[in-house]
């Protein structure tokens, strides 16, 4: 009963490095999301996808890229890591309906030094 | 004005107490409403959806007031394990994608 799985759980990057945060869900959800949460702040939407091959920007997309080649996977790419991207990243998914709750992975804690 | 506004707390209450949180939202066309619970350094977890007529789940009761644009969460007989941050979450987006707007949360500490 995996739900939404994120890897890695923790990562430290140097400024300018790149990395991909992985997210997979096994609930056959069409909708998937990436959020970041800074200390004491609410979750902010980075990117979202309503299905394979379709992605859209959220509130804070700069510095990130996504792809959605399958229903199950929604990786988030940081190309040139910056200290401002130090945060906790959550992936979520939901059914294709505007009244559905989202279900979250347990997060990736990323530090850029 | 924030789109979803909550009192950050913390609310410090003794075990067994009743505690209530309110949340206001800015968009009168908002469609769906949720309360999530977030433990320290963990992911948000759905506590309950909020329905127009109000709804109850055990010790938790949620209410929606569309006219005043606020939702509430009442916790009866508080347990130590209820200590967490409670997030008010609103779907304000008529477009596709089921995008949710999260409040910054209200912190609850239940004490012996």
XYZ file of C-alpha atoms in Angstrom:
225
model
C 0.000 0.000 0.000
C 2.699 2.466 -1.106
C 0.613 5.527 -2.134
C 2.980 8.381 -3.109
C 6.683 7.539 -2.897
C 9.418 10.183 -2.984
C 13.151 9.668 -3.280
C 15.577 10.661 -1.940
C 14.431 11.607 1.573
C 17.420 13.891 2.211
C 20.011 15.487 -0.037
C 22.731 18.118 0.232
C 23.788 19.847 -2.989
C 26.438 22.378 -3.812
C 25.472 25.613 -5.559
C 25.232 25.032 -9.303
C 24.734 21.275 -9.119
C 21.694 19.621 -10.615
C 19.490 16.824 -9.417
C 16.153 15.115 -9.960
C 13.635 14.484 -7.214
C 11.653 11.372 -7.947
C 7.935 10.887 -7.291
C 5.818 7.850 -8.056
C 2.225 6.976 -7.190
C 0.411 3.675 -7.468
C -3.162 4.905 -6.970
C -3.865 5.468 -10.689
C -4.287 9.198 -10.051
C -4.225 11.400 -13.134
C -3.323 14.584 -11.271
C 0.080 15.088 -9.685
C 1.735 18.078 -7.976
C 5.023 19.365 -6.652
C 5.123 21.741 -3.669
C 7.846 23.340 -1.628
C 7.480 24.272 2.021
C 9.839 26.727 3.685
C 10.035 26.938 7.512
C 6.922 28.536 8.990
C 5.352 28.966 5.562
C 2.514 27.334 3.698
C 2.956 24.964 0.805
C 3.603 26.636 -2.513
C 2.794 24.910 -5.798
C 5.757 24.566 -8.151
C 4.320 22.543 -11.040
C 1.393 20.266 -11.626
C 0.209 17.752 -14.197
C -3.275 16.630 -15.175
C -2.082 13.580 -17.068
C 0.751 11.946 -18.934
C 2.353 14.402 -21.341
C 0.709 17.482 -19.767
C 2.404 19.817 -17.281
C 1.668 23.355 -16.090
C 3.375 25.974 -13.965
C 2.220 26.672 -10.459
C 2.959 29.642 -8.234
C 6.781 29.288 -7.994
C 8.123 27.439 -11.091
C 11.363 29.374 -11.658
C 14.456 27.212 -11.369
C 12.571 23.941 -11.796
C 11.448 21.659 -14.591
C 9.137 18.662 -14.710
C 8.098 15.920 -17.063
C 5.251 13.403 -17.036
C 5.933 10.537 -19.393
C 3.774 8.046 -17.474
C 0.734 8.267 -15.212
C 2.760 6.939 -12.289
C 5.864 9.159 -12.333
C 6.349 12.907 -11.999
C 10.031 13.843 -11.512
C 11.126 17.375 -10.545
C 14.432 18.644 -11.923
C 16.664 21.363 -10.447
C 19.155 22.415 -13.116
C 21.365 24.946 -11.308
C 20.837 24.622 -7.576
C 20.707 27.897 -5.627
C 20.578 28.476 -1.837
C 17.026 29.842 -2.230
C 15.941 26.337 -3.253
C 16.770 24.945 0.177
C 13.395 23.628 1.287
C 11.249 20.576 1.894
C 9.671 19.292 -1.311
C 6.411 17.386 -1.314
C 4.861 15.482 -4.177
C 1.110 14.857 -4.161
C -1.524 13.210 -6.328
C -5.293 13.175 -6.646
C -8.151 11.860 -8.746
C -9.306 13.947 -11.688
C -11.963 16.005 -9.965
C -11.963 19.478 -8.486
C -13.362 18.264 -5.178
C -10.828 15.587 -4.398
C -8.243 15.794 -1.611
C -4.585 15.432 -2.507
C -2.428 12.676 -1.044
C 1.179 13.452 -0.189
C 4.496 11.679 -0.221
C 6.689 11.973 2.864
C 8.893 14.659 1.372
C 12.466 15.337 0.284
C 14.571 17.598 2.499
C 17.008 19.465 0.275
C 19.834 21.742 1.379
C 21.885 23.807 -1.057
C 25.232 24.915 0.333
C -5.049 39.848 2.409
C -3.863 36.239 2.316
C -5.952 33.871 0.203
C -6.328 31.459 3.120
C -5.729 32.913 6.545
C -5.277 31.129 9.854
C -4.204 32.132 13.356
C -0.736 30.543 13.665
C -1.137 29.887 17.402
C 0.224 28.029 19.234
C -2.884 26.940 21.057
C -1.761 25.304 24.300
C -4.590 23.278 25.839
C -4.829 20.643 28.585
C -5.693 17.080 27.730
C -9.468 16.657 27.528
C -10.151 20.237 26.509
C -12.223 21.366 23.543
C -10.447 23.613 21.069
C -11.625 25.373 17.920
C -9.738 26.803 14.963
C -11.073 29.168 12.345
C -9.883 29.901 8.854
C -10.975 32.568 6.375
C -10.665 32.425 2.606
C -10.715 35.235 0.085
C -12.455 33.735 -2.949
C -16.222 33.472 -2.613
C -16.325 31.073 -5.581
C -14.194 28.478 -3.774
C -15.465 24.990 -4.349
C -14.075 22.552 -1.854
C -12.545 22.695 1.575
C -10.359 20.440 3.677
C -8.536 20.235 6.969
C -5.130 18.585 6.884
C -2.896 17.685 9.798
C 0.871 18.109 9.617
C 3.228 16.740 12.238
C 6.643 18.319 12.671
C 8.814 17.725 9.590
C 6.272 15.311 8.111
C 3.931 15.386 5.145
C 0.401 16.873 5.348
C -2.252 14.215 5.895
C -5.942 14.634 5.173
C -7.925 14.982 8.385
C -11.335 15.597 6.868
C -13.199 17.219 4.022
C -15.588 20.049 4.948
C -19.120 19.856 3.611
C -21.672 22.658 3.339
C -23.934 21.132 5.968
C -21.072 20.539 8.381
C -19.685 17.136 9.205
C -18.308 15.159 12.069
C -15.695 12.428 12.333
C -15.368 11.118 15.865
C -14.014 13.932 18.039
C -13.594 16.276 15.067
C -16.313 18.561 13.690
C -15.914 20.792 10.650
C -18.213 23.655 9.682
C -18.414 25.838 6.580
C -19.930 29.325 6.461
C -20.003 30.403 2.819
C -21.647 33.758 3.536
C -18.796 34.804 5.827
C -16.160 32.802 3.955
C -14.786 30.874 6.864
C -14.427 27.275 7.933
C -13.870 25.913 11.399
C -12.512 22.810 13.061
C -13.614 21.744 16.532
C -11.667 19.112 18.444
C -13.367 17.635 21.505
C -11.658 15.719 24.315
C -8.158 16.628 23.094
C -5.493 13.929 23.246
C -1.734 14.364 23.496
C -1.556 12.785 20.050
C -3.613 15.652 18.596
C -0.573 17.925 18.966
C 0.243 19.005 15.422
C -0.230 21.830 12.943
C -3.662 21.985 11.333
C -3.788 23.271 7.771
C -6.861 24.889 6.260
C -6.999 24.029 2.552
C -9.279 25.475 -0.129
C -9.849 24.762 -3.811
C -10.277 28.244 -5.278
C -9.660 27.336 -8.865
C -12.557 26.937 -11.277
C -10.135 25.785 -13.937
C -8.829 22.270 -14.243
C -6.157 20.649 -12.148
C -7.782 20.518 -8.707
C -5.267 23.059 -7.421
C -5.421 23.671 -3.693
C -4.418 26.734 -1.658
C -2.926 25.985 1.740
C -3.026 28.146 4.836
C 0.158 28.403 6.880
C -1.408 26.360 9.657
C -2.472 26.612 13.296
C -0.240 24.902 15.826
C -1.904 22.904 18.594
C -0.068 21.678 21.682
C -2.004 19.402 24.006
C -0.450 19.165 27.458
C -0.854 16.877 30.470
